[in-house]
Each structure stands twice: as structure tokens, then as C-alpha cells.
Coordinates of C-alpha atoms and ligand atoms in Angstrom, one line a residue:
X245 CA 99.3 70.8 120.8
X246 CA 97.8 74.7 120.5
X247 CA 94.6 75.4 122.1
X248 CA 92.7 77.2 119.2
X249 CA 89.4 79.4 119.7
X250 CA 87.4 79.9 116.3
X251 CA 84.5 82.4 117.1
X252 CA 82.3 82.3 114.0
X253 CA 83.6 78.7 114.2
X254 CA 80.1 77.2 112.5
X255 CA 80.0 79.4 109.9
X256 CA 81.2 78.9 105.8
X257 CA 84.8 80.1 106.4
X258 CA 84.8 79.4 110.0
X259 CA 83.6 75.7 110.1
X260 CA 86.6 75.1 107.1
X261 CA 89.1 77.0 109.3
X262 CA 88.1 74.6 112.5
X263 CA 88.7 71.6 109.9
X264 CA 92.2 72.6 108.5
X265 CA 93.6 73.1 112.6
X266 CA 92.1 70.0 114.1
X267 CA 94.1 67.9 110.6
X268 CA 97.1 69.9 112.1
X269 CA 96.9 68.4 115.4
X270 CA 95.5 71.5 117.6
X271 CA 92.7 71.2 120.4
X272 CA 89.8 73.7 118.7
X273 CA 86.7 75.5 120.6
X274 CA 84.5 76.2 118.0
X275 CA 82.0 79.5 119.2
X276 CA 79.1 80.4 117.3
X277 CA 75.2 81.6 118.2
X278 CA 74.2 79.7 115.2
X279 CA 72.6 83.4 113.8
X280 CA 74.1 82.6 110.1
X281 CA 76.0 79.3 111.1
X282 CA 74.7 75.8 111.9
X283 CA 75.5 72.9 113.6
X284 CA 75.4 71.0 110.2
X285 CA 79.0 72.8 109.2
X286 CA 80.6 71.0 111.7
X287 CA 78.9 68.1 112.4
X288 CA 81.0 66.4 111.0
X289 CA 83.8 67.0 113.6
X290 CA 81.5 66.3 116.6
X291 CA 83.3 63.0 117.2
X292 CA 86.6 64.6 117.2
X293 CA 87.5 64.2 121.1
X294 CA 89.7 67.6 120.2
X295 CA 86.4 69.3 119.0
X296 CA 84.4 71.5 120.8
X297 CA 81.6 73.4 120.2
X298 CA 80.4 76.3 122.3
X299 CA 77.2 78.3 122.2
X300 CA 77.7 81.7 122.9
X301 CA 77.4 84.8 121.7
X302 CA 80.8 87.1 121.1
X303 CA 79.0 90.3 122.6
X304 CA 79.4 89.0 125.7
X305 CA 82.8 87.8 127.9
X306 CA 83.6 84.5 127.3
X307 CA 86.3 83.0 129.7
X308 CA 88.8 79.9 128.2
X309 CA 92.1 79.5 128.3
X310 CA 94.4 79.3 124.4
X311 CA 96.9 79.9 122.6
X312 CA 95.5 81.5 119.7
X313 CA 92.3 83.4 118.8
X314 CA 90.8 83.5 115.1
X315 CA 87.8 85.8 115.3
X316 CA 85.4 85.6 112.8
X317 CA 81.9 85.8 114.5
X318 CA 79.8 88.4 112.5
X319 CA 77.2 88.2 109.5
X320 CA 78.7 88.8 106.4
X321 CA 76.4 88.8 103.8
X322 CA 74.6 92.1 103.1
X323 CA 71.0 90.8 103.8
X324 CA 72.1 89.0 107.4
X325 CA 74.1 92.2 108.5
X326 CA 71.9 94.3 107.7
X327 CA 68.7 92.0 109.5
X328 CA 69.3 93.4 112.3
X329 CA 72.3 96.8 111.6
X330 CA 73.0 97.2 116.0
X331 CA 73.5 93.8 116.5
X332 CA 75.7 93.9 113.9
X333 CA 78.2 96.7 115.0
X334 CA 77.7 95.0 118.4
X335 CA 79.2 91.9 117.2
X336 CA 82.4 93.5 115.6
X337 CA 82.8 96.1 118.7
X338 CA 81.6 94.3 121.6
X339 CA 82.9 91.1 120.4
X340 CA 86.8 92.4 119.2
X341 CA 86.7 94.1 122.8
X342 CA 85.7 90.5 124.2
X343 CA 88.0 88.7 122.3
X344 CA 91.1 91.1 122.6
X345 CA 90.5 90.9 126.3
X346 CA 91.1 87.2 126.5
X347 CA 94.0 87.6 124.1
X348 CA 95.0 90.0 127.1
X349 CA 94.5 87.9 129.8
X350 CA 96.0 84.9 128.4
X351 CA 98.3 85.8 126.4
X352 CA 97.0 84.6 123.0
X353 CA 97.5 85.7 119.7
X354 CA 94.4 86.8 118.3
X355 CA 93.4 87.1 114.6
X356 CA 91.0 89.7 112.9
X357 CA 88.9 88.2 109.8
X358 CA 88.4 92.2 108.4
X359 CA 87.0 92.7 105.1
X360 CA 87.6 95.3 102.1
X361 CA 84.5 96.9 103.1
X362 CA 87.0 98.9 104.7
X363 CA 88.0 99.7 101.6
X364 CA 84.2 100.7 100.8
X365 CA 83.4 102.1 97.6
X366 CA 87.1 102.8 96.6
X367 CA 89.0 105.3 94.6
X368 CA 91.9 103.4 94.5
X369 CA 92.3 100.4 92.2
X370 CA 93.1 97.6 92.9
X371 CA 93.4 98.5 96.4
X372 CA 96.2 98.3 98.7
X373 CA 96.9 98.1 102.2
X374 CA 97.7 101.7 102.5
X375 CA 94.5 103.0 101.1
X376 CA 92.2 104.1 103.9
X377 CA 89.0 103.9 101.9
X378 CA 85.9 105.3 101.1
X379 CA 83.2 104.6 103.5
X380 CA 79.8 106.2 104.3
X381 CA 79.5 105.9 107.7
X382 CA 75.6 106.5 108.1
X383 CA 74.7 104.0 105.1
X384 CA 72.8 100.6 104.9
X385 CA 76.1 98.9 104.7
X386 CA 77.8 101.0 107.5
X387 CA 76.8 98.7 110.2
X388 CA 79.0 96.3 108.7
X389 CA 82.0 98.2 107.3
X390 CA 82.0 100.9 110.1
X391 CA 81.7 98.1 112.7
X392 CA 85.0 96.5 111.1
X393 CA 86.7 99.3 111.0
X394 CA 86.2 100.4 114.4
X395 CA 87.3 96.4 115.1
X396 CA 90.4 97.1 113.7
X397 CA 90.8 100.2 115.4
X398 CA 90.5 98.5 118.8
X399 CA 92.6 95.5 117.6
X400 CA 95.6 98.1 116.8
X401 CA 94.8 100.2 120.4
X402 CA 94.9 97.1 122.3
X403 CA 98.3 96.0 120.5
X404 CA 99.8 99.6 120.9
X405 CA 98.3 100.1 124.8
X406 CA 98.5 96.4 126.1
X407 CA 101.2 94.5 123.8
X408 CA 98.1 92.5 122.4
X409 CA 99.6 90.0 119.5
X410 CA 97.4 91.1 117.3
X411 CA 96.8 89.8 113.4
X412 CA 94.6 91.8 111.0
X413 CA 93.6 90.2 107.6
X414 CA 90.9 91.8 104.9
X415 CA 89.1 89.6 102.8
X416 CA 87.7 89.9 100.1
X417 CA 84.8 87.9 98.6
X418 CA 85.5 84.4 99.4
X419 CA 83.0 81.3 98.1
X420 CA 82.8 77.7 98.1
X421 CA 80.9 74.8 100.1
X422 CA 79.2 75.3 102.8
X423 CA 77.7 78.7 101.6
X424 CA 74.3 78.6 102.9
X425 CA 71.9 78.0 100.1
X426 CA 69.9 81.3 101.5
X427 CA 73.4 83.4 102.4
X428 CA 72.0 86.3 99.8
X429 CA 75.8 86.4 98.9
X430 CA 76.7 86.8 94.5
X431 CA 77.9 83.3 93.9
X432 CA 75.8 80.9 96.4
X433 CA 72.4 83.0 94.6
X434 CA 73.3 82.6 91.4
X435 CA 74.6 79.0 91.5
X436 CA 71.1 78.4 93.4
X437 CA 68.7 80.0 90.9
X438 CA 71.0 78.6 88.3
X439 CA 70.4 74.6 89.6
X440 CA 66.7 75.5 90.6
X441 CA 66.0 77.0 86.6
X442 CA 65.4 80.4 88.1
X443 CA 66.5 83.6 86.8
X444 CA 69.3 85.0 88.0
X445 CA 68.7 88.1 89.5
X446 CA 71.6 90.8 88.8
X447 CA 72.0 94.1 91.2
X448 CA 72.2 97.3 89.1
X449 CA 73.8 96.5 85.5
X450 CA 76.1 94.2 86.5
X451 CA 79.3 95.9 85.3
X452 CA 80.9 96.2 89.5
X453 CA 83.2 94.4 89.9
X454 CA 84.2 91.3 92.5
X455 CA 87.6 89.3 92.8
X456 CA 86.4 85.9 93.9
X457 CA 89.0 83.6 95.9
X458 CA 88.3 79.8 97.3
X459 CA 87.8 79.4 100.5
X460 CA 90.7 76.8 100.8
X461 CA 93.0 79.4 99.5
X462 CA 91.8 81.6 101.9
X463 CA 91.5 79.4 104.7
X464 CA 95.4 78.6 104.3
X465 CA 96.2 82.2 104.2
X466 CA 94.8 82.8 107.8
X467 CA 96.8 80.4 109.4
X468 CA 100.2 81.3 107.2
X469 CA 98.9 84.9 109.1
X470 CA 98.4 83.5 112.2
X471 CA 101.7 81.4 112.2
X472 CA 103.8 84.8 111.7
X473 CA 106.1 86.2 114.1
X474 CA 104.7 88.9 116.6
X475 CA 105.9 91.6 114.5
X476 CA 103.9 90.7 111.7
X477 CA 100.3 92.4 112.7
X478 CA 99.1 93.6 109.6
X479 CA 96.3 94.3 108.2
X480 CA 97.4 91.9 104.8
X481 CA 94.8 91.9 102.0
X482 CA 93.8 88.1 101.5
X483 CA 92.0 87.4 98.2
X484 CA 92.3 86.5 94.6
X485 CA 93.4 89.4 92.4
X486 CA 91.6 88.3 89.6
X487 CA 88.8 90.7 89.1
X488 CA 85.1 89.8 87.1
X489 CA 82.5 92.2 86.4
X490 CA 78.9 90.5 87.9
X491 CA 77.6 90.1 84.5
X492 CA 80.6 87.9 83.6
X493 CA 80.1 85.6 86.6
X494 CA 76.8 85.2 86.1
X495 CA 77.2 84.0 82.4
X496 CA 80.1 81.9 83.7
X497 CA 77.6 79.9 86.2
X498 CA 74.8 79.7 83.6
X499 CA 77.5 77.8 81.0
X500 CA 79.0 75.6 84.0
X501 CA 75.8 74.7 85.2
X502 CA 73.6 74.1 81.7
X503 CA 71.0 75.5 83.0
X504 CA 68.1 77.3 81.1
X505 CA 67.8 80.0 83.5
X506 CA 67.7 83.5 81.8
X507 CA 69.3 86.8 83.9
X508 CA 67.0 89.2 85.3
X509 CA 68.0 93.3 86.3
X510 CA 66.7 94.4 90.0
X511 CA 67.5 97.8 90.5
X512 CA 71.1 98.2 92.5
X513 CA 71.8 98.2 95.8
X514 CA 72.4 101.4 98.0
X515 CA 75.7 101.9 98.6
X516 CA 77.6 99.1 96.2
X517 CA 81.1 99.0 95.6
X518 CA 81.8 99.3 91.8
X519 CA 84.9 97.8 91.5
X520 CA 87.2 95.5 93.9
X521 CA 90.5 93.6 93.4
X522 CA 93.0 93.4 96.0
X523 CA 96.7 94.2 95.9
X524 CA 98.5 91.3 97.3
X525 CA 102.0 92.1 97.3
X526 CA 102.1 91.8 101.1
X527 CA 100.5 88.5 101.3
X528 CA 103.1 87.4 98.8
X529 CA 106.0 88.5 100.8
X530 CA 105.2 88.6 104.0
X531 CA 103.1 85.1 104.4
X532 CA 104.1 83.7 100.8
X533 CA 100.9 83.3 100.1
X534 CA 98.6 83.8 97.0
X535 CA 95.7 81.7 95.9
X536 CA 96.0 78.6 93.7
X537 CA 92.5 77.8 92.9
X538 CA 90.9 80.1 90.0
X539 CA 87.1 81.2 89.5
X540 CA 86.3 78.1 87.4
X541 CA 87.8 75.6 89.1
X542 CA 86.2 76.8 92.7
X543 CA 83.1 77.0 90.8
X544 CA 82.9 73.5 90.1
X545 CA 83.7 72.5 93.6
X546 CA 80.8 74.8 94.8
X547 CA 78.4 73.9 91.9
X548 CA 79.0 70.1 93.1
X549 CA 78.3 71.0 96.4
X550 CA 75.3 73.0 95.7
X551 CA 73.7 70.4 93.4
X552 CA 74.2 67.6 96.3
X553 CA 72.0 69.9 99.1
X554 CA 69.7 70.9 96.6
X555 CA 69.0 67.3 95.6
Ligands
NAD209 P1 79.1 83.3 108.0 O1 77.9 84.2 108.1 O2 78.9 82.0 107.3 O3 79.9 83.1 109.3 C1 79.7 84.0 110.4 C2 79.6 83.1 111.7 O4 79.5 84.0 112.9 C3 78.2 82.4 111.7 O5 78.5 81.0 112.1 C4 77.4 83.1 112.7 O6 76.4 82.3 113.3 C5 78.5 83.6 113.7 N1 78.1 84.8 114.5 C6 77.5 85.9 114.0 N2 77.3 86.7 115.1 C7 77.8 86.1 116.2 C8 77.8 86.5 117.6 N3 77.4 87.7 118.0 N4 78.4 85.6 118.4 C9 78.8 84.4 118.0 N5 78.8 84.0 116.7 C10 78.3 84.9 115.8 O7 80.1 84.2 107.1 P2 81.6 83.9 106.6 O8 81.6 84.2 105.2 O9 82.0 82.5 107.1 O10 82.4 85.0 107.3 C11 83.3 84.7 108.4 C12 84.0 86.0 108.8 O11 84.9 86.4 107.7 C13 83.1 87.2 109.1 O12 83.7 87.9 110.2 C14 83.2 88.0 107.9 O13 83.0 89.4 108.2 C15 84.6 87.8 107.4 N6 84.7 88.0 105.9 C16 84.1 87.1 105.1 C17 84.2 87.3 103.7 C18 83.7 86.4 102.7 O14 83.7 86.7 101.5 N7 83.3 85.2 103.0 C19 84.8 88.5 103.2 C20 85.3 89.4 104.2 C21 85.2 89.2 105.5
UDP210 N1 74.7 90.8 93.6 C1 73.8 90.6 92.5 N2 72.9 89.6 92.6 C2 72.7 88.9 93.7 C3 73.5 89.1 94.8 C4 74.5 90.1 94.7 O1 73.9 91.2 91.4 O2 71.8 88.0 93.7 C5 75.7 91.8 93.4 C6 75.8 92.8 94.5 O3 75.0 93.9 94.2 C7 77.3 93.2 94.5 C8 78.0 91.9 94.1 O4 77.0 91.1 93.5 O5 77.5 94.1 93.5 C9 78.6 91.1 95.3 O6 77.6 91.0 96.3 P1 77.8 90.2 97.6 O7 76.6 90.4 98.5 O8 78.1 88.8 97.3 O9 79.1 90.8 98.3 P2 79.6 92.3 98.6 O10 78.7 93.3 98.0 O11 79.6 92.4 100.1 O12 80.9 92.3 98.0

């Protein structure tokens, strides 16, 4: 049985990760400050005598003794990162150095949740591993894309300097349940304004572009990632390369929903990336991976679980 740290662990992706290792016989410590997680996520698992939750915050030390490290403490949507833009850097700095110094001391691998915000508003598309990006490093978003880049920079430093086993994923926009019905991310607003009758409020004109994978799919490539041998370190793109302008998923949600809601313009958001897909060539080979679950399909999973908190 692994000993399994999940920082971010009561969050969307986190609280499914900590599900997914506890049905594959590990021990888990869940760690989370509860800033966009709750307890709720994994409540469910409180009875699990190989459950436990941890209240701490990833900016400072934390000492416990595993086997493997999957760090994904940090706000992700644009409105909580950018709440409060230092504590945000913080927690991807701070909290990589923190958590690649346990992964020092004993011996763990330890596992990067990055983002294609490193790709930022890219040049290249799709975009592949190799691209290093477009990022403005002084904009609204920076405290969030610069923070994970600099995270990654440390996580291939401490690999390089101290033989840290290190595994860097980027993700790109991931859904499902256990969104938080006020997350501020595309598809938990619009299926929310959709199931409440309200309009659903497009960024800009709606033409950008997203590439939306499931969380299960996604959930299953981080521990393919993690299970790799140490040479494997990445960074792999994990997401679904099936790419939708914002106007088309917002027309998609207002069919699967039925509801009367009409689609509203707000002016765009500083800084938006205008087009994302991943390349996932490397995924394939490397962790033969790809996701199995397309946009309509997750939608309806998400739609369900939206219409049962709402009720
Ligand atoms: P989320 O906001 O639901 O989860 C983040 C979790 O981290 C929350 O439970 C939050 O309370 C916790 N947290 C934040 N700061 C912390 C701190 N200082 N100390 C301890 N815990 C802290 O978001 P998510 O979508 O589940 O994202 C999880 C990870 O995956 C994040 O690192 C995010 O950057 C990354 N990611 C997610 C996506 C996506 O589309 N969902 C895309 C790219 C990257
Ligand atoms: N967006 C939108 N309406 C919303 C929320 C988001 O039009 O209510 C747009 C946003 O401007 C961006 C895209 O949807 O172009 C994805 O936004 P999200 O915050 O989900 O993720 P990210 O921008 O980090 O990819």
C-alpha cells in the first residue's frame, strides 16, 4: 500500500484524484486550506479509515512521510486567482518549494498539476510540448500563469540539482461534478445560469477557443503520469484535443439543458487566450493515454450534477 499526499486534495480535480487512489488500495492525506475547496468534496471519504484530511496551507512546510506527491493546491479559476494575485504566486512558488522539499527528504515522487496558461495567449496551434509560450508576465492573469511557470522551473531545478523524481503535467480546461456552483469557470457558469433561466453571459464575442476534457479522463491520466518510470518527467499536455469556440458551447448547454435562457455579451477579459487545443502525441505514447469521454457526454454528467445541488 503507497502512502499518497494530494495537496489541493478538496478541490474539483483534487477531491476525484483522492477517490480514484483510495479505490486502488493506497493510504491518501488529503491537504487543502479550504480557500476554493470544501469539506463537502470529500465527505464522502471521511469514513475511509485510509482517508485523511489535513488542514494546512501549502505556503508553509508540512512534514509527512509518502511515497508519492500529487500537487495541486492553487486557485484555478480566473476570479479566485486573481482574489487575491500574491497569494496566488505564493501558492505555486512557496508551495512547489515545500512540496519538492518533502519529495527531497523522503524520497517521493512528486507530481506538478501545470496548466496551458503556460502556453498563455499562444502563437502556436494546437500547442505542443515544445512551445514555450506567450505570456505577459505583469498582466491580470500573470499571477497565475507566471506562478506556474516559475513552479515548473523549480520542479525541473530540483530534479536536475537534487535527483528529485519529478512529474510535470499541463492541463488544459477540465469540467465535470464537483465544480463549485460559484467557481467563475466557462462551463460550471453557463450550465448554472442555464438551470437558473439566466442569461448566459459570454466574455468578448465568443469566437476563443477552449478544448474541454472530463475530469475522469483527466483524473486517469495523472496517475498513468505518476505511475511512469523515473525517466519519464515531462511536462505531457493532458486534455481533450477537441477544440469549441465559446459561442458553440454555450449554444450546446442552452439545447442540453432546455432552458429559455438567452446569451448575453460582457465586454472580454484582459489578457484571454484566443484559441487553445493541446497536442497530445506524448500523452499517447508515452502514458497511452487520451480521453474517452467527449464534450456532450461530460456535459450531461455535469448538467446532472448541477441540477441535483441547485435543487
Ligand atoms: P480547485 O480550485 O477546485 O482546487 C484547488 C484546491 O487547492 C482547492 O481545494 C483549494 O482550497 C486548494 N488550495 C488553494 N490554495 C491552497 C494553499 N495555499 N494551500 C492548500 N490548499 C490550497 O481547482 P481545480 O480545477 O481542482 O484545480 C486543481 C489543480 O489543477 C490546480 O493546481 C490548477 O491550477 C490545476 N489545473 C486545473 C485545470 C482545470 O481546468 N480544472 C486546468 C489547468 C490546471
Ligand atoms: N468565459 C465566458 N463567460 C463566462 C466565463 C468564461 O465567456 O461566464 C470565457 C472566458 O473569457 C474564456 C473562456 O470562457 O475565454 C474560458 O474561461 P475559463 O475561466 O473557464 O478558463 P480559462 O480562461 O482559464 O481557460
Amino acid at each position: 500500500m503507497k502512502r499518497i499526499l494530494v495537496t489541493g486534495g478538496a478541490g474539483f480535480l483534487g477531491s476525484h484524484l483522492c477517490d480514484q487512489l483510495l479505490a486502488r488500495g493506497n493510504d491518501v492525506i488529503c491537504l487543502d486550506n479550504y480557500f476554493t475547496g470544501s469539506k463537502q468534496n470529500v465527505i464522502h471519504l471521511l469514513d475511509n479509515p485510509y482517508f485523511e484530511l489535513l488542514r494546512h496551507d501549502i505556503t508553509k512546510p508540512v512534514y509527512v512521510e509518502v511515497d508519492e506527491v500529487y500537487n495541486l493546491a492553487c486557485p484555478a479559476s480566473p476570479i479566485h486567482y486573481q482574489y487575491d494575485a500574491i497569494k496566488t504566486i505564493q501558492t505555486s512558488v512557496m508551495g512547489a518549494i515545500n512540496m519538492l522539499g518533502l519529495a527531497k527528504r523522503t524520497k517521493a515522487k512528486v507530481l506538478q498539476a501545470s496548466t496551458s496558461e503556460v502556453y498563455g495567449d499562444p502563437y502556436v496551434h494546437p500547442q505542443p510540448e515544445e512551445y514555450w509560450g506567450n505570456v505577459n508576465p505583469i498582466g491580470i492573469r500573470s499571477c497565475y500563469d507566471e506562478g506556474k511557470r516559475c513552479a515548473e522551473t523549480l520542479f525541473f531545478d530540483y530534479h536536475r540539482q537534487n535527483k528529485v523524481r519529478i512529474k510535470v503535467v499541463r492541463i488544459f480546461n477540465t469540467y465535470g461534478p464537483r465544480m463549485h456552483p460559484n467557481d467563475g469557470r466557462v462551463v460550471s457558469n453557463f450550465i448554472v445560469q442555464a438551470l437558473k433561466g439566466q442569461d448566459i453571459t459570454i466574455y468578448g464575442d465568443g469566437m476563443q477557443t477552449r478544448s474541454f476534457c472530463y475530469c475522469d479522463d483527466l483524473i486517469a491520466g495523472l496517475i498513468a503520469m505518476m505511475n511512469t518510470g523515473d525517466s519519464v518527467t515531462g511536462p505531457i499536455n493532458l486534455g481533450n484535443p477537441t477544440e469549441f469556440t465559446i459561442k458553440q458551447l454555450a449554444e450546446l448547454v442552452i439545447e442540453m439543458t432546455g432552458t429559455k435562457s438567452g446569451i448575453i455579451y460582457k465586454p472580454a477579459v484582459s489578457d484571454d487566450p484566443m484559441q487553445r487545443k493541446p497536442v497530445i502525441d506524448k500523452a499517447k505514447q508515452v502514458l497511452n493515454w487520451e480521453p474517452r469521454v467527449q464534450l456532450r457526454e461530460g456535459l450531461m454528467r455535469t448538467i446532472e450534477y448541477f441540477d441535483s445541488i441547485l435543487k
